[in-house]
Tab-separated table of C-alpha atoms in Angstrom:
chain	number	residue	atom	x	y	z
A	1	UNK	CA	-33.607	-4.023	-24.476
A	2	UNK	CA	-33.121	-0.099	-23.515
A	3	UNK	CA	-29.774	0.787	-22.626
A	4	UNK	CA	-27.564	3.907	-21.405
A	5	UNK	CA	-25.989	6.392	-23.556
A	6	UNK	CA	-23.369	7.349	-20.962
A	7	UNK	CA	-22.366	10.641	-22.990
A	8	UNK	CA	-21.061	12.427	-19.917
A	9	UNK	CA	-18.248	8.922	-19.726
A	10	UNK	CA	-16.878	8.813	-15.858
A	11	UNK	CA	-17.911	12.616	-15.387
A	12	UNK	CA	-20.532	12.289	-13.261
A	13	UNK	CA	-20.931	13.822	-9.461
A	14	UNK	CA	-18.148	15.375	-7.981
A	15	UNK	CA	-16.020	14.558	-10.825
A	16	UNK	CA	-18.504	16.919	-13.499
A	17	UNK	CA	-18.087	19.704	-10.663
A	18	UNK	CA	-13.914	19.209	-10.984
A	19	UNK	CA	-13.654	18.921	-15.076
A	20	UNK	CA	-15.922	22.061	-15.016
A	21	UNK	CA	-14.681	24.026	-12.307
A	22	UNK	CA	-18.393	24.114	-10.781
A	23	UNK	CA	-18.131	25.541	-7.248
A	24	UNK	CA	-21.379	23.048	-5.527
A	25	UNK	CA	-23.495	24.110	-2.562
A	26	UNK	CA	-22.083	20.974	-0.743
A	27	UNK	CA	-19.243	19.810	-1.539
A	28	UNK	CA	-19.069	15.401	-1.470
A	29	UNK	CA	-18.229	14.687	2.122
A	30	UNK	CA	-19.640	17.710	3.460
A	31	UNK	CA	-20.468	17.418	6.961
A	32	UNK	CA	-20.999	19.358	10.182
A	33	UNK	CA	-19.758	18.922	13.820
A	34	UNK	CA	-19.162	20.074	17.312
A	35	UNK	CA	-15.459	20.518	16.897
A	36	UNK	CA	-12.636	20.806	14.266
A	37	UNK	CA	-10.033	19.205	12.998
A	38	UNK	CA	-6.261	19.496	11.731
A	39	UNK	CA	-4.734	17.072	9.184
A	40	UNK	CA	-1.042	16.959	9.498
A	41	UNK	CA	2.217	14.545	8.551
A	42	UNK	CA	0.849	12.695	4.947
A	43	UNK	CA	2.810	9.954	4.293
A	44	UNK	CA	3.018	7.615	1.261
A	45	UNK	CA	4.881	4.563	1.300
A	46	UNK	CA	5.092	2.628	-2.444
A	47	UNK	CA	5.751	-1.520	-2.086
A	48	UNK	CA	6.869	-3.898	-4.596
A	49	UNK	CA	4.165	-4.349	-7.063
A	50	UNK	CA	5.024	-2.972	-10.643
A	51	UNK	CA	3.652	-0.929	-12.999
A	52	UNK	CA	2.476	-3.268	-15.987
A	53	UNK	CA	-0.111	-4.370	-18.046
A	54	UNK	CA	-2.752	-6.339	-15.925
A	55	UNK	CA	-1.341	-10.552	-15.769
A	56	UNK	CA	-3.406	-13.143	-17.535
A	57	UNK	CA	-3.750	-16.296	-15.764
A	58	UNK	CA	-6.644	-17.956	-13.425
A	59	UNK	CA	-9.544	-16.077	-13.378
A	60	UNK	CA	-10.985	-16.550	-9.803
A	61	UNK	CA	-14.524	-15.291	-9.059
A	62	UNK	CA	-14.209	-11.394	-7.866
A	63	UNK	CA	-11.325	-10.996	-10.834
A	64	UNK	CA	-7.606	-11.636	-10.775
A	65	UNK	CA	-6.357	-12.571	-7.509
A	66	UNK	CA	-3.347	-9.710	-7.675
A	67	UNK	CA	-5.472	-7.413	-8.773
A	68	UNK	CA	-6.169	-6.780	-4.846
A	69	UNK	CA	-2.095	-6.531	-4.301
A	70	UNK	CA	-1.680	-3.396	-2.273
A	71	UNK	CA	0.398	-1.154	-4.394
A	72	UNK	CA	0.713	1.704	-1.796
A	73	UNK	CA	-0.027	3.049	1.840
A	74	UNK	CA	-1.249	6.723	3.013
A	75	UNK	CA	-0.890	7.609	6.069
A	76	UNK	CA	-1.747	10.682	7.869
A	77	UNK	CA	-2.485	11.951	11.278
A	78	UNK	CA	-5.869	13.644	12.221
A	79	UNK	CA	-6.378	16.017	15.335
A	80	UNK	CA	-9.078	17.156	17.025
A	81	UNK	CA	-8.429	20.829	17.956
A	82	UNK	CA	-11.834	21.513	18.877
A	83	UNK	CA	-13.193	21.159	22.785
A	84	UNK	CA	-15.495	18.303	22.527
A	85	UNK	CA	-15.229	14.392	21.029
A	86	UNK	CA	-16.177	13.909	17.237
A	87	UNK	CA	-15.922	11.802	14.649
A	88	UNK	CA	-13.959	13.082	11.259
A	89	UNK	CA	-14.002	11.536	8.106
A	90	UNK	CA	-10.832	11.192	6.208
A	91	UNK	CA	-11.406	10.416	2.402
A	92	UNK	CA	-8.404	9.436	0.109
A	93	UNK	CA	-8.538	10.890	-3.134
A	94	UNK	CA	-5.965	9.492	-6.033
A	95	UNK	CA	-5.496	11.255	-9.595
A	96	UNK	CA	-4.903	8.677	-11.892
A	97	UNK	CA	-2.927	9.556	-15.396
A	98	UNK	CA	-5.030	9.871	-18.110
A	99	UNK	CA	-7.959	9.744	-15.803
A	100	UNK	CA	-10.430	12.348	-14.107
A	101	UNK	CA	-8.746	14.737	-12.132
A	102	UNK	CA	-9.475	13.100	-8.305
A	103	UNK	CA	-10.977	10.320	-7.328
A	104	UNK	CA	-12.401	8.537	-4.284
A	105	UNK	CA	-10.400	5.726	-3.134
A	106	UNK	CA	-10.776	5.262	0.691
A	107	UNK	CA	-12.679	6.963	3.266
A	108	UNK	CA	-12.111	6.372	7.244
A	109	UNK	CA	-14.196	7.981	10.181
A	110	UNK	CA	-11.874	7.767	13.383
A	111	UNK	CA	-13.949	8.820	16.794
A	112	UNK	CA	-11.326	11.178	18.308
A	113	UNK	CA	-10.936	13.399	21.978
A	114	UNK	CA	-10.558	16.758	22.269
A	115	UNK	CA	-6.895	17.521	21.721
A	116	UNK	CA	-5.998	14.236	20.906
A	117	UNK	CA	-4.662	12.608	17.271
A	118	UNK	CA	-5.723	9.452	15.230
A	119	UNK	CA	-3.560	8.076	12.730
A	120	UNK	CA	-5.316	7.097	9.724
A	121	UNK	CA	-4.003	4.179	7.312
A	122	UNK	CA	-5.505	3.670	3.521
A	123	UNK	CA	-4.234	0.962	1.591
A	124	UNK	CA	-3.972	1.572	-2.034
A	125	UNK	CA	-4.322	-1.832	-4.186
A	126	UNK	CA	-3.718	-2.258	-8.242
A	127	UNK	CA	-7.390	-2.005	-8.550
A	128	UNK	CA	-7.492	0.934	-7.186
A	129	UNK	CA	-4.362	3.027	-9.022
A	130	UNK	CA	-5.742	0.655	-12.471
A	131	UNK	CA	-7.540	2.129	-15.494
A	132	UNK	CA	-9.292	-0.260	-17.778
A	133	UNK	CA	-8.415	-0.930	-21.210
A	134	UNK	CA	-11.699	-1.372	-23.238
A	135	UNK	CA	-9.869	-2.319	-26.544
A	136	UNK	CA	-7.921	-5.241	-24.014
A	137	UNK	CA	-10.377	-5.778	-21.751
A	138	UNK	CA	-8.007	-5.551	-18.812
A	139	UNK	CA	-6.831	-3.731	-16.349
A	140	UNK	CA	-3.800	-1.173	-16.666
A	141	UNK	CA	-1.074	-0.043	-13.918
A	142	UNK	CA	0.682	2.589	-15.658
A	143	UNK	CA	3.833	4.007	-14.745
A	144	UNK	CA	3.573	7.818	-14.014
A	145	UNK	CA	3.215	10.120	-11.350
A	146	UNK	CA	-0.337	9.855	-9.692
A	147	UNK	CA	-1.049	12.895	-7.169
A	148	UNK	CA	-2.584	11.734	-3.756
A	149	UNK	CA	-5.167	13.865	-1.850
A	150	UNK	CA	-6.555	13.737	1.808
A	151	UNK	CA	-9.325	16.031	3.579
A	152	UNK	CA	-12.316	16.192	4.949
A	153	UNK	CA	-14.459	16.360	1.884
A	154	UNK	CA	-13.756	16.370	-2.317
A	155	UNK	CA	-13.117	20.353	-2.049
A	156	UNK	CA	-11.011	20.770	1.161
A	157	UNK	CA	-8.162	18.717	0.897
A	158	UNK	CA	-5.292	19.988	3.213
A	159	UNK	CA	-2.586	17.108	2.662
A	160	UNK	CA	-1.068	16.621	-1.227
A	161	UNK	CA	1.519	14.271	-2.246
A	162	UNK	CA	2.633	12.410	-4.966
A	163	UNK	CA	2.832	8.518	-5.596
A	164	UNK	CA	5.768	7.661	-8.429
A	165	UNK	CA	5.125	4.320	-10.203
């Protein structure tokens, strides 16, 4: 049976374009509209899950049950400072220690009024914040500092913060 080389490893798409500093035509999330948008008040909230090596246990069908424990929230607020409706799309970007530099972990498209604000909420589970182990084959929460992105597309990212597990 044929099978992939995967040279490149998790590089691929907008990723490539960060390790190499490749400026693309259009950017990953790259849209146009009507109006325009401000991005304002980023907030990250950590809860009670720990950073460890992924549990053993039952193995339920989808993986471990915890491993869809959310870890963290983002929140942000998103206004339309343009003159007519439109629809933005907020994507959540997470840099993972020891992992590529960003990477996709939510997206959300509010429909907002002219002048008005939508708050936008992504939940953050150990799946998401996790790196796997290939020599374990598991899952791995690591403690660290893991920078937290939000904008309007992979290259214009107005909010930054930082999540400390």
């Amino acid at each position: 049976m044929g099978g992939s080389n995967f040279s490149e490893g998790v590089y691929v798409d907008y990723r490539r374009f960060d390790k190499e500093r490749i400026n693309p035509r259009y950017e990953f999330g790259f849209g146009l509209s009507y109006t325009s948008f401000r991005y304002s008040r980023l907030r990250i909230k950590r809860h009670q899950s720990r950073p460890r090596k992924y549990p053993g246990g039952v193995v339920v069908p989808g993986g471990q049950d915890d491993l869809w424990d959310i870890v963290a929230t983002v929140t942000c607020e998103v206004q339309n400072t343009g003159s007519v409706a439109g629809a933005e799309a907020a994507q959540l970007y997470v840099g993972i220690p020891g992992a590529p530099v960003r990477q996709l972990r939510g997206f959300q498209k509010p429909e907002i009024r002219p002048g008005k604000t939508a708050k936008v909420t992504f939940n953050l589970t150990r799946r998401d914040l996790s790196v796997w182990d290939p020599a374990a084959q598991k899952w791995l929460l690591q403690p660290g500092d893991y920078s937290v992105w939000v904008g309007s597309s992979s290259r214009k990212l107005p909010l930054q913060g930082v999540l400390h597990l």
